[in-house]
Amino acid sequence: MATLYYFEGRGKAELIRLCLAAAKIEFKDHFLYERAEFLKLMEDGKLLFNQLPLLEIDGKFLTQSNACVRYVGRKAGLCGKNDDEAAQIDMLYEGGRDFMTPFLPIVFKPEAEVLETIKSKTMPRYMPIFDKVAATNGTGYLVGGGLTLADLSVLEALLACVEYFGMECFNGFPALKKVYETVTSLDTISGFLKSSHRMRKNDDRYITEVKRVLAW
Ligand SMILES: N[C@@H](CCC(=O)N[C@@H](CS)C(=O)NCC(=O)O)C(=O)O
């Protein structure tokens, strides 16, 4: 059983959770609420860059969220069948991270302000690109004929779009909507989204906990 150490929230850990679920790897969420727990992980030498998230898996202590995702992704065959697919997946994965990043400050900064920027700048920038890729691939996935890390990376941002702006966010982007529907219909992903591993939206409690643990 793997263990994921992070705050009780999404932040930089949610994609690791999604990926573990997609890979059918059982895991436990170990939430940190106190600074002392964070300092102890550092003292024990488990945090390479003195940062969370930390994924304990196969007797290893992995940090750097994208490294954790790729480790799990490789185990589960979500990184492509050849170098060409892997390169395509990597590009879309990184684009998905760039698409997701503007959501991370929600509640750390005033929510309405963050959402306005996402609506006016982030979504118009990224959604047409992912829609075009999805339309060209034509399988309901972004690369090839099955789930990859590209879909999961983009899905995290799409879930946030739907949560904050509703399904109308897909107006004009039918191929991307199909990717969203295909991936969220998979048993592993729909099960995850209903499970206690799926974290709630950022709220004041989460912000307070993060600030306490990191001594901000
Ligand atoms: N590149 C790292 C960034 C991790 C990161 O910024 N973690 C924050 C919490 S979300 C942290 O531990 N900050 C403490 C610090 O940097 O001192 C990753 O993706 O895992």
PDB file of C-alpha atoms and ligand atoms in Angstrom:
ATOM      1  CA  MET A   1       0.000   0.000   0.000  1.00  0.00           C
ATOM      2  CA  ALA A   2       1.369   3.416  -0.982  1.00  0.00           C
ATOM      3  CA  THR A   3       1.117   6.467   1.285  1.00  0.00           C
ATOM      4  CA  LEU A   4       0.755  10.048   0.085  1.00  0.00           C
ATOM      5  CA  TYR A   5       1.827  12.756   2.534  1.00  0.00           C
ATOM      6  CA  TYR A   6       0.262  16.163   1.920  1.00  0.00           C
ATOM      7  CA  PHE A   7      -2.238  18.637   3.318  1.00  0.00           C
ATOM      8  CA  GLU A   8      -5.936  17.774   3.338  1.00  0.00           C
ATOM      9  CA  GLY A   9      -6.466  19.423  -0.031  1.00  0.00           C
ATOM     10  CA  ARG A  10      -5.721  19.196  -3.732  1.00  0.00           C
ATOM     11  CA  GLY A  11      -2.736  21.460  -4.404  1.00  0.00           C
ATOM     12  CA  LYS A  12       0.238  19.636  -5.874  1.00  0.00           C
ATOM     13  CA  ALA A  13      -0.998  16.214  -4.736  1.00  0.00           C
ATOM     14  CA  GLU A  14      -4.307  15.809  -6.519  1.00  0.00           C
ATOM     15  CA  LEU A  15      -2.831  14.632  -9.816  1.00  0.00           C
ATOM     16  CA  ILE A  16      -0.790  11.995  -7.962  1.00  0.00           C
ATOM     17  CA  ARG A  17      -4.045  10.796  -6.371  1.00  0.00           C
ATOM     18  CA  LEU A  18      -5.778  10.688  -9.775  1.00  0.00           C
ATOM     19  CA  CYS A  19      -2.869   8.779 -11.237  1.00  0.00           C
ATOM     20  CA  LEU A  20      -2.735   6.245  -8.385  1.00  0.00           C
ATOM     21  CA  ALA A  21      -6.464   5.677  -8.868  1.00  0.00           C
ATOM     22  CA  ALA A  22      -6.053   5.251 -12.638  1.00  0.00           C
ATOM     23  CA  ALA A  23      -3.218   2.800 -11.982  1.00  0.00           C
ATOM     24  CA  LYS A  24      -5.388   0.868  -9.479  1.00  0.00           C
ATOM     25  CA  ILE A  25      -2.737   1.280  -6.792  1.00  0.00           C
ATOM     26  CA  GLU A  26      -4.225   1.317  -3.312  1.00  0.00           C
ATOM     27  CA  PHE A  27      -3.016   4.213  -1.199  1.00  0.00           C
ATOM     28  CA  LYS A  28      -3.527   5.996   2.065  1.00  0.00           C
ATOM     29  CA  ASP A  29      -3.731   9.790   2.386  1.00  0.00           C
ATOM     30  CA  HIS A  30      -1.574  10.918   5.301  1.00  0.00           C
ATOM     31  CA  PHE A  31      -2.658  14.499   6.016  1.00  0.00           C
ATOM     32  CA  LEU A  32      -0.307  16.924   7.700  1.00  0.00           C
ATOM     33  CA  TYR A  33      -1.924  19.443  10.008  1.00  0.00           C
ATOM     34  CA  GLU A  34       0.973  20.470  12.226  1.00  0.00           C
ATOM     35  CA  ARG A  35       4.377  21.990  11.528  1.00  0.00           C
ATOM     36  CA  ALA A  36       6.075  19.414  13.782  1.00  0.00           C
ATOM     37  CA  GLU A  37       5.048  16.585  11.416  1.00  0.00           C
ATOM     38  CA  PHE A  38       6.580  18.437   8.463  1.00  0.00           C
ATOM     39  CA  LEU A  39       9.816  19.111  10.389  1.00  0.00           C
ATOM     40  CA  LYS A  40       9.993  15.430  11.383  1.00  0.00           C
ATOM     41  CA  LEU A  41       9.768  14.316   7.719  1.00  0.00           C
ATOM     42  CA  MET A  42      12.597  16.746   6.932  1.00  0.00           C
ATOM     43  CA  GLU A  43      14.735  15.548   9.864  1.00  0.00           C
ATOM     44  CA  ASP A  44      14.191  11.960   8.773  1.00  0.00           C
ATOM     45  CA  GLY A  45      15.600  12.902   5.352  1.00  0.00           C
ATOM     46  CA  LYS A  46      12.431  11.959   3.500  1.00  0.00           C
ATOM     47  CA  LEU A  47      11.919  15.289   1.706  1.00  0.00           C
ATOM     48  CA  LEU A  48      14.649  15.729  -0.909  1.00  0.00           C
ATOM     49  CA  PHE A  49      13.844  19.431  -1.442  1.00  0.00           C
ATOM     50  CA  ASN A  50      12.145  19.958   1.937  1.00  0.00           C
ATOM     51  CA  GLN A  51       8.802  20.111   0.151  1.00  0.00           C
ATOM     52  CA  LEU A  52       5.551  18.179  -0.046  1.00  0.00           C
ATOM     53  CA  PRO A  53       3.990  16.114  -1.548  1.00  0.00           C
ATOM     54  CA  LEU A  54       5.833  12.945  -0.552  1.00  0.00           C
ATOM     55  CA  LEU A  55       4.845   9.579  -2.013  1.00  0.00           C
ATOM     56  CA  GLU A  56       5.985   6.461  -0.156  1.00  0.00           C
ATOM     57  CA  ILE A  57       5.771   3.597  -2.628  1.00  0.00           C
ATOM     58  CA  ASP A  58       7.646   0.337  -3.229  1.00  0.00           C
ATOM     59  CA  GLY A  59       9.971   1.124  -0.286  1.00  0.00           C
ATOM     60  CA  LYS A  60      10.937   4.502  -1.821  1.00  0.00           C
ATOM     61  CA  PHE A  61      10.279   8.060  -0.689  1.00  0.00           C
ATOM     62  CA  LEU A  62       9.501  10.068  -3.829  1.00  0.00           C
ATOM     63  CA  THR A  63       9.102  13.830  -3.998  1.00  0.00           C
ATOM     64  CA  GLN A  64       8.482  16.323  -6.833  1.00  0.00           C
ATOM     65  CA  SER A  65       4.861  15.831  -7.815  1.00  0.00           C
ATOM     66  CA  ASN A  66       5.547  15.268 -11.517  1.00  0.00           C
ATOM     67  CA  ALA A  67       8.210  12.663 -10.735  1.00  0.00           C
ATOM     68  CA  CYS A  68       5.675  10.867  -8.517  1.00  0.00           C
ATOM     69  CA  VAL A  69       3.087  10.940 -11.312  1.00  0.00           C
ATOM     70  CA  ARG A  70       5.561   9.610 -13.867  1.00  0.00           C
ATOM     71  CA  TYR A  71       6.740   6.803 -11.568  1.00  0.00           C
ATOM     72  CA  VAL A  72       3.149   5.643 -11.129  1.00  0.00           C
ATOM     73  CA  GLY A  73       2.354   6.299 -14.788  1.00  0.00           C
ATOM     74  CA  ARG A  74       5.231   4.128 -15.970  1.00  0.00           C
ATOM     75  CA  LYS A  75       4.177   1.275 -13.695  1.00  0.00           C
ATOM     76  CA  ALA A  76       0.669   1.438 -15.160  1.00  0.00           C
ATOM     77  CA  GLY A  77       1.607   1.867 -18.830  1.00  0.00           C
ATOM     78  CA  LEU A  78       0.247   5.413 -19.052  1.00  0.00           C
ATOM     79  CA  CYS A  79       3.362   6.936 -20.655  1.00  0.00           C
ATOM     80  CA  GLY A  80       2.964   5.798 -24.262  1.00  0.00           C
ATOM     81  CA  LYS A  81       3.938   2.805 -26.342  1.00  0.00           C
ATOM     82  CA  ASN A  82       6.973   4.327 -28.043  1.00  0.00           C
ATOM     83  CA  ASP A  83       9.201   7.435 -28.024  1.00  0.00           C
ATOM     84  CA  ASP A  84       6.891   9.372 -30.374  1.00  0.00           C
ATOM     85  CA  GLU A  85       3.860   8.790 -28.157  1.00  0.00           C
ATOM     86  CA  ALA A  86       5.907   9.535 -25.042  1.00  0.00           C
ATOM     87  CA  ALA A  87       7.024  12.901 -26.479  1.00  0.00           C
ATOM     88  CA  GLN A  88       3.448  13.806 -27.434  1.00  0.00           C
ATOM     89  CA  ILE A  89       2.210  12.777 -23.989  1.00  0.00           C
ATOM     90  CA  ASP A  90       4.959  14.801 -22.296  1.00  0.00           C
ATOM     91  CA  MET A  91       4.084  17.960 -24.257  1.00  0.00           C
ATOM     92  CA  LEU A  92       0.389  17.652 -23.467  1.00  0.00           C
ATOM     93  CA  TYR A  93       1.152  16.727 -19.859  1.00  0.00           C
ATOM     94  CA  GLU A  94       3.220  19.893 -19.404  1.00  0.00           C
ATOM     95  CA  GLY A  95       0.555  21.961 -21.186  1.00  0.00           C
ATOM     96  CA  GLY A  96      -1.970  20.453 -18.789  1.00  0.00           C
ATOM     97  CA  ARG A  97       0.173  21.563 -15.842  1.00  0.00           C
ATOM     98  CA  ASP A  98       0.357  25.102 -17.284  1.00  0.00           C
ATOM     99  CA  PHE A  99      -3.435  25.047 -17.747  1.00  0.00           C
ATOM    100  CA  MET A 100      -3.889  23.923 -14.118  1.00  0.00           C
ATOM    101  CA  THR A 101      -1.402  26.276 -12.439  1.00  0.00           C
ATOM    102  CA  PRO A 102      -3.658  29.389 -12.426  1.00  0.00           C
ATOM    103  CA  PHE A 103      -6.257  27.440 -10.370  1.00  0.00           C
ATOM    104  CA  LEU A 104      -3.824  26.764  -7.529  1.00  0.00           C
ATOM    105  CA  PRO A 105      -4.005  30.244  -5.891  1.00  0.00           C
ATOM    106  CA  ILE A 106      -7.807  30.056  -5.438  1.00  0.00           C
ATOM    107  CA  VAL A 107      -8.611  31.315  -1.907  1.00  0.00           C
ATOM    108  CA  PHE A 108      -4.914  32.095  -1.298  1.00  0.00           C
ATOM    109  CA  LYS A 109      -5.865  35.127  -3.453  1.00  0.00           C
ATOM    110  CA  PRO A 110      -9.461  36.429  -3.786  1.00  0.00           C
ATOM    111  CA  GLU A 111     -11.399  33.714  -5.623  1.00  0.00           C
ATOM    112  CA  ALA A 112     -13.351  36.045  -7.937  1.00  0.00           C
ATOM    113  CA  GLU A 113     -10.152  37.702  -9.122  1.00  0.00           C
ATOM    114  CA  VAL A 114      -8.426  34.379  -9.847  1.00  0.00           C
ATOM    115  CA  LEU A 115     -11.488  33.009 -11.669  1.00  0.00           C
ATOM    116  CA  GLU A 116     -11.798  36.129 -13.812  1.00  0.00           C
ATOM    117  CA  THR A 117      -8.220  35.680 -15.067  1.00  0.00           C
ATOM    118  CA  ILE A 118      -8.840  31.987 -15.744  1.00  0.00           C
ATOM    119  CA  LYS A 119     -12.023  32.767 -17.691  1.00  0.00           C
ATOM    120  CA  SER A 120     -10.571  35.625 -19.710  1.00  0.00           C
ATOM    121  CA  LYS A 121      -7.048  34.336 -20.294  1.00  0.00           C
ATOM    122  CA  THR A 122      -6.341  30.728 -19.285  1.00  0.00           C
ATOM    123  CA  MET A 123      -9.329  28.911 -20.775  1.00  0.00           C
ATOM    124  CA  PRO A 124      -9.273  30.785 -24.122  1.00  0.00           C
ATOM    125  CA  ARG A 125      -5.579  30.059 -24.375  1.00  0.00           C
ATOM    126  CA  TYR A 126      -5.567  26.317 -23.635  1.00  0.00           C
ATOM    127  CA  MET A 127      -8.984  24.867 -24.479  1.00  0.00           C
ATOM    128  CA  PRO A 128      -8.793  25.409 -28.277  1.00  0.00           C
ATOM    129  CA  ILE A 129      -5.389  23.702 -28.377  1.00  0.00           C
ATOM    130  CA  PHE A 130      -6.487  20.628 -26.422  1.00  0.00           C
ATOM    131  CA  ASP A 131      -9.728  20.483 -28.437  1.00  0.00           C
ATOM    132  CA  LYS A 132      -7.801  20.482 -31.716  1.00  0.00           C
ATOM    133  CA  VAL A 133      -5.464  17.735 -30.484  1.00  0.00           C
ATOM    134  CA  ALA A 134      -8.443  15.668 -29.314  1.00  0.00           C
ATOM    135  CA  ALA A 135     -10.300  16.177 -32.632  1.00  0.00           C
ATOM    136  CA  THR A 136      -7.242  15.137 -34.654  1.00  0.00           C
ATOM    137  CA  ASN A 137      -6.658  12.039 -32.515  1.00  0.00           C
ATOM    138  CA  GLY A 138     -10.366  11.220 -32.634  1.00  0.00           C
ATOM    139  CA  THR A 139     -10.473   8.406 -30.074  1.00  0.00           C
ATOM    140  CA  GLY A 140     -11.863  10.176 -27.001  1.00  0.00           C
ATOM    141  CA  TYR A 141      -8.315  10.327 -25.611  1.00  0.00           C
ATOM    142  CA  LEU A 142      -5.602  12.875 -26.341  1.00  0.00           C
ATOM    143  CA  VAL A 143      -2.951  10.400 -27.505  1.00  0.00           C
ATOM    144  CA  GLY A 144      -3.489   6.960 -29.035  1.00  0.00           C
ATOM    145  CA  GLY A 145      -6.469   4.812 -28.197  1.00  0.00           C
ATOM    146  CA  GLY A 146      -6.358   4.715 -24.422  1.00  0.00           C
ATOM    147  CA  LEU A 147      -5.741   6.628 -21.206  1.00  0.00           C
ATOM    148  CA  THR A 148      -2.354   8.309 -20.724  1.00  0.00           C
ATOM    149  CA  LEU A 149      -0.809  10.845 -18.369  1.00  0.00           C
ATOM    150  CA  ALA A 150      -1.713  13.526 -20.941  1.00  0.00           C
ATOM    151  CA  ASP A 151      -5.421  12.909 -20.302  1.00  0.00           C
ATOM    152  CA  LEU A 152      -4.980  12.902 -16.523  1.00  0.00           C
ATOM    153  CA  SER A 153      -2.975  16.122 -16.475  1.00  0.00           C
ATOM    154  CA  VAL A 154      -5.542  17.937 -18.628  1.00  0.00           C
ATOM    155  CA  LEU A 155      -8.437  16.302 -16.771  1.00  0.00           C
ATOM    156  CA  GLU A 156      -7.399  17.895 -13.474  1.00  0.00           C
ATOM    157  CA  ALA A 157      -7.804  21.345 -15.042  1.00  0.00           C
ATOM    158  CA  LEU A 158     -11.038  20.372 -16.822  1.00  0.00           C
ATOM    159  CA  LEU A 159     -12.534  19.154 -13.543  1.00  0.00           C
ATOM    160  CA  ALA A 160     -11.769  22.574 -12.065  1.00  0.00           C
ATOM    161  CA  CYS A 161     -13.291  24.331 -15.113  1.00  0.00           C
ATOM    162  CA  VAL A 162     -16.499  22.314 -14.790  1.00  0.00           C
ATOM    163  CA  GLU A 163     -16.630  22.849 -11.032  1.00  0.00           C
ATOM    164  CA  TYR A 164     -16.292  26.627 -11.280  1.00  0.00           C
ATOM    165  CA  PHE A 165     -17.897  27.377 -14.680  1.00  0.00           C
ATOM    166  CA  GLY A 166     -20.182  24.405 -15.422  1.00  0.00           C
ATOM    167  CA  MET A 167     -20.361  22.146 -18.495  1.00  0.00           C
ATOM    168  CA  GLU A 168     -20.902  25.245 -20.670  1.00  0.00           C
ATOM    169  CA  CYS A 169     -17.141  25.678 -20.512  1.00  0.00           C
ATOM    170  CA  PHE A 170     -17.030  23.054 -23.288  1.00  0.00           C
ATOM    171  CA  ASN A 171     -19.203  25.125 -25.666  1.00  0.00           C
ATOM    172  CA  GLY A 172     -17.297  25.197 -28.939  1.00  0.00           C
ATOM    173  CA  PHE A 173     -14.941  22.404 -27.816  1.00  0.00           C
ATOM    174  CA  PRO A 174     -16.812  19.141 -28.555  1.00  0.00           C
ATOM    175  CA  ALA A 175     -13.732  16.950 -28.911  1.00  0.00           C
ATOM    176  CA  LEU A 176     -12.370  18.100 -25.558  1.00  0.00           C
ATOM    177  CA  LYS A 177     -15.790  17.514 -23.994  1.00  0.00           C
ATOM    178  CA  LYS A 178     -15.636  13.964 -25.349  1.00  0.00           C
ATOM    179  CA  VAL A 179     -12.234  13.439 -23.698  1.00  0.00           C
ATOM    180  CA  TYR A 180     -13.669  14.719 -20.413  1.00  0.00           C
ATOM    181  CA  GLU A 181     -16.658  12.387 -20.699  1.00  0.00           C
ATOM    182  CA  THR A 182     -14.601   9.390 -21.790  1.00  0.00           C
ATOM    183  CA  VAL A 183     -12.092   9.719 -18.974  1.00  0.00           C
ATOM    184  CA  THR A 184     -14.563  10.554 -16.208  1.00  0.00           C
ATOM    185  CA  SER A 185     -16.633   7.513 -17.275  1.00  0.00           C
ATOM    186  CA  LEU A 186     -13.785   5.079 -16.646  1.00  0.00           C
ATOM    187  CA  ASP A 187     -14.537   2.996 -13.544  1.00  0.00           C
ATOM    188  CA  THR A 188     -11.208   3.923 -11.954  1.00  0.00           C
ATOM    189  CA  ILE A 189     -11.742   7.668 -12.424  1.00  0.00           C
ATOM    190  CA  SER A 190     -15.464   7.817 -11.644  1.00  0.00           C
ATOM    191  CA  GLY A 191     -14.759   5.723  -8.536  1.00  0.00           C
ATOM    192  CA  PHE A 192     -11.979   8.089  -7.487  1.00  0.00           C
ATOM    193  CA  LEU A 193     -14.156  11.175  -7.966  1.00  0.00           C
ATOM    194  CA  LYS A 194     -16.773   9.710  -5.614  1.00  0.00           C
ATOM    195  CA  SER A 195     -14.217   8.497  -3.067  1.00  0.00           C
ATOM    196  CA  SER A 196     -12.749  10.109   0.038  1.00  0.00           C
ATOM    197  CA  HIS A 197      -9.443  10.441  -1.874  1.00  0.00           C
ATOM    198  CA  ARG A 198     -10.987  13.238  -3.973  1.00  0.00           C
ATOM    199  CA  MET A 199     -10.247  16.415  -2.035  1.00  0.00           C
ATOM    200  CA  ARG A 200     -12.651  19.323  -1.635  1.00  0.00           C
ATOM    201  CA  LYS A 201     -12.126  22.729  -3.271  1.00  0.00           C
ATOM    202  CA  ASN A 202      -9.768  25.122  -1.526  1.00  0.00           C
ATOM    203  CA  ASP A 203     -11.386  26.762   1.478  1.00  0.00           C
ATOM    204  CA  ASP A 204     -10.285  28.862   4.454  1.00  0.00           C
ATOM    205  CA  ARG A 205      -9.599  25.780   6.588  1.00  0.00           C
ATOM    206  CA  TYR A 206      -7.214  24.383   3.985  1.00  0.00           C
ATOM    207  CA  ILE A 207      -5.385  27.705   3.644  1.00  0.00           C
ATOM    208  CA  THR A 208      -4.974  27.926   7.428  1.00  0.00           C
ATOM    209  CA  GLU A 209      -3.591  24.382   7.607  1.00  0.00           C
ATOM    210  CA  VAL A 210      -1.099  24.974   4.780  1.00  0.00           C
ATOM    211  CA  LYS A 211       0.103  28.200   6.397  1.00  0.00           C
ATOM    212  CA  ARG A 212       0.473  26.488   9.806  1.00  0.00           C
ATOM    213  CA  VAL A 213       2.459  23.533   8.444  1.00  0.00           C
ATOM    214  CA  LEU A 214       4.727  25.671   6.233  1.00  0.00           C
ATOM    215  CA  ALA A 215       4.996  28.510   8.802  1.00  0.00           C
ATOM    216  CA  TRP A 216       3.954  31.139   6.234  1.00  0.00           C
TER     217      TRP A 216
HETATM  218  N1  LIG B   1       8.110  21.279  -7.710  1.00  0.00           N
HETATM  219  C1  LIG B   1       7.561  20.778  -6.480  1.00  0.00           C
HETATM  220  C2  LIG B   1       6.952  21.931  -5.696  1.00  0.00           C
HETATM  221  C3  LIG B   1       6.403  21.446  -4.361  1.00  0.00           C
HETATM  222  C4  LIG B   1       5.957  22.596  -3.478  1.00  0.00           C
HETATM  223  O1  LIG B   1       6.044  23.780  -3.821  1.00  0.00           O
HETATM  224  N2  LIG B   1       5.474  22.200  -2.307  1.00  0.00           N
HETATM  225  C5  LIG B   1       5.044  23.146  -1.319  1.00  0.00           C
HETATM  226  C6  LIG B   1       3.700  22.754  -0.772  1.00  0.00           C
HETATM  227  S1  LIG B   1       2.478  22.730  -2.065  1.00  0.00           S
HETATM  228  C7  LIG B   1       6.047  23.114  -0.175  1.00  0.00           C
HETATM  229  O2  LIG B   1       6.315  22.070   0.373  1.00  0.00           O
HETATM  230  N3  LIG B   1       6.600  24.270   0.163  1.00  0.00           N
HETATM  231  C8  LIG B   1       7.532  24.408   1.230  1.00  0.00           C
HETATM  232  C9  LIG B   1       8.792  25.069   0.802  1.00  0.00           C
HETATM  233  O3  LIG B   1       9.033  25.208  -0.399  1.00  0.00           O
HETATM  234  O4  LIG B   1       9.535  25.456   1.697  1.00  0.00           O
HETATM  235  C10 LIG B   1       6.509  19.703  -6.774  1.00  0.00           C
HETATM  236  O5  LIG B   1       5.875  19.763  -7.835  1.00  0.00           O
HETATM  237  O6  LIG B   1       6.343  18.806  -5.945  1.00  0.00           O
END
